[in-house]
GROMACS .gro file of C-alpha atoms in nm:
model
   93
    1MET     CA    1  -2.060   4.504   1.133
    2ALA     CA    2  -1.987   4.219   0.866
    3ASP     CA    3  -2.100   4.407   0.578
    4ARG     CA    4  -1.913   4.679   0.675
    5ARG     CA    5  -1.549   4.509   0.767
    6ARG     CA    6  -1.650   4.300   0.365
    7LEU     CA    7  -1.720   4.673   0.258
    8ILE     CA    8  -1.355   4.819   0.335
    9PHE     CA    9  -1.135   4.474   0.237
   10GLU     CA   10  -1.294   4.477  -0.101
   11ARG     CA   11  -1.166   4.857  -0.187
   12ARG     CA   12  -0.879   4.902  -0.275
   13PRO     CA   13  -0.580   5.007  -0.067
   14PRO     CA   14  -0.526   5.376  -0.038
   15ALA     CA   15  -0.164   5.361  -0.098
   16LEU     CA   16  -0.200   5.170  -0.367
   17GLU     CA   17  -0.387   5.491  -0.632
   18GLU     CA   18  -0.149   5.685  -0.442
   19VAL     CA   19   0.249   5.492  -0.474
   20GLY     CA   20   0.209   5.197  -0.623
   21LEU     CA   21   0.294   4.836  -0.451
   22LEU     CA   22   0.683   4.844  -0.367
   23ALA     CA   23   0.610   5.245  -0.196
   24ALA     CA   24   0.258   5.070  -0.036
   25LEU     CA   25   0.449   4.757   0.113
   26GLN     CA   26   0.726   4.929   0.276
   27SER     CA   27   0.475   5.224   0.394
   28ARG     CA   28   0.305   4.857   0.549
   29LEU     CA   29   0.666   4.740   0.705
   30ASN     CA   30   0.714   5.065   0.845
   31ALA     CA   31   0.396   5.029   1.030
   32VAL     CA   32   0.487   4.673   1.123
   33GLU     CA   33   0.848   4.814   1.299
   34THR     CA   34   0.646   5.118   1.479
   35ARG     CA   35   0.400   4.881   1.635
   36THR     CA   36   0.626   4.562   1.706
   37ASP     CA   37   1.045   4.527   1.791
   38MET     CA   38   1.025   4.353   1.447
   39GLU     CA   39   1.241   4.515   1.189
   40ALA     CA   40   1.072   4.474   0.901
   41VAL     CA   41   1.259   4.457   0.512
   42ILE     CA   42   1.162   4.514   0.141
   43ASP     CA   43   1.396   4.387  -0.090
   44SER     CA   44   1.294   4.325  -0.495
   45GLU     CA   45   1.416   4.237  -0.843
   46GLY     CA   46   1.300   4.284  -1.217
   47GLU     CA   47   1.023   4.449  -1.351
   48PHE     CA   48   0.646   4.454  -1.263
   49GLN     CA   49   0.455   4.565  -1.458
   50LEU     CA   50   0.034   4.392  -1.270
   51SER     CA   51  -0.252   4.505  -1.298
   52PRO     CA   52  -0.473   4.686  -1.033
   53GLU     CA   53  -0.598   4.366  -0.904
   54GLU     CA   54  -0.258   4.204  -0.838
   55GLU     CA   55  -0.101   4.484  -0.695
   56ASP     CA   56  -0.445   4.464  -0.457
   57GLN     CA   57  -0.393   4.064  -0.430
   58LEU     CA   58  -0.001   4.059  -0.369
   59TYR     CA   59  -0.069   4.356  -0.107
   60ARG     CA   60  -0.328   4.209   0.092
   61ILE     CA   61  -0.178   3.888   0.051
   62THR     CA   62   0.125   4.039   0.248
   63GLN     CA   63  -0.057   4.196   0.497
   64GLU     CA   64  -0.196   3.889   0.617
   65ALA     CA   65   0.082   3.722   0.624
   66LEU     CA   66   0.285   4.021   0.749
   67ASN     CA   67  -0.022   3.969   1.069
   68ASN     CA   68   0.015   3.602   1.081
   69VAL     CA   69   0.404   3.658   1.166
   70ILE     CA   70   0.292   3.933   1.388
   71LYS     CA   71   0.059   3.712   1.601
   72HIS     CA   72   0.243   3.361   1.573
   73ALA     CA   73   0.607   3.349   1.447
   74HIS     CA   74   0.724   3.555   1.794
   75ALA     CA   75   1.022   3.708   1.496
   76ASN     CA   76   1.306   3.920   1.506
   77HIS     CA   77   1.274   4.009   1.189
   78VAL     CA   78   1.068   3.935   0.860
   79LYS     CA   79   1.157   4.012   0.513
   80VAL     CA   80   0.914   4.062   0.186
   81GLN     CA   81   1.142   3.958  -0.124
   82LEU     CA   82   0.903   4.068  -0.482
   83THR     CA   83   1.076   3.948  -0.724
   84GLY     CA   84   0.978   3.994  -1.126
   85GLU     CA   85   1.027   3.778  -1.421
   86PRO     CA   86   0.902   3.750  -1.727
   87GLY     CA   87   0.534   3.689  -1.729
   88ARG     CA   88   0.559   3.626  -1.335
   89VAL     CA   89   0.623   3.767  -0.994
   90ARG     CA   90   0.779   3.574  -0.722
   91LEU     CA   91   0.645   3.689  -0.337
   92VAL     CA   92   0.828   3.567  -0.083
   93ILE     CA   93   0.793   3.652   0.287
   0.00000   0.00000   0.00000
């Protein structure tokens, strides 16, 4: 069972392949709103020129942070902010 979980986790999320990082994150936030009473929004600025591996890592970081917010924060609102700057990307949740 642990091997199956690892293989699933290591696989690139299909949403990233199909619609890209921002749309995949928006879809994830929509799922958070559906599962909870929490308002979930995304704000993005700037340009993003990311490798598939970088997109995957940002998606997974956001996914884990959202899971932690749902489980532990007792929040009514969560915001994901993604800012593209020359040579870097900043993610704030």
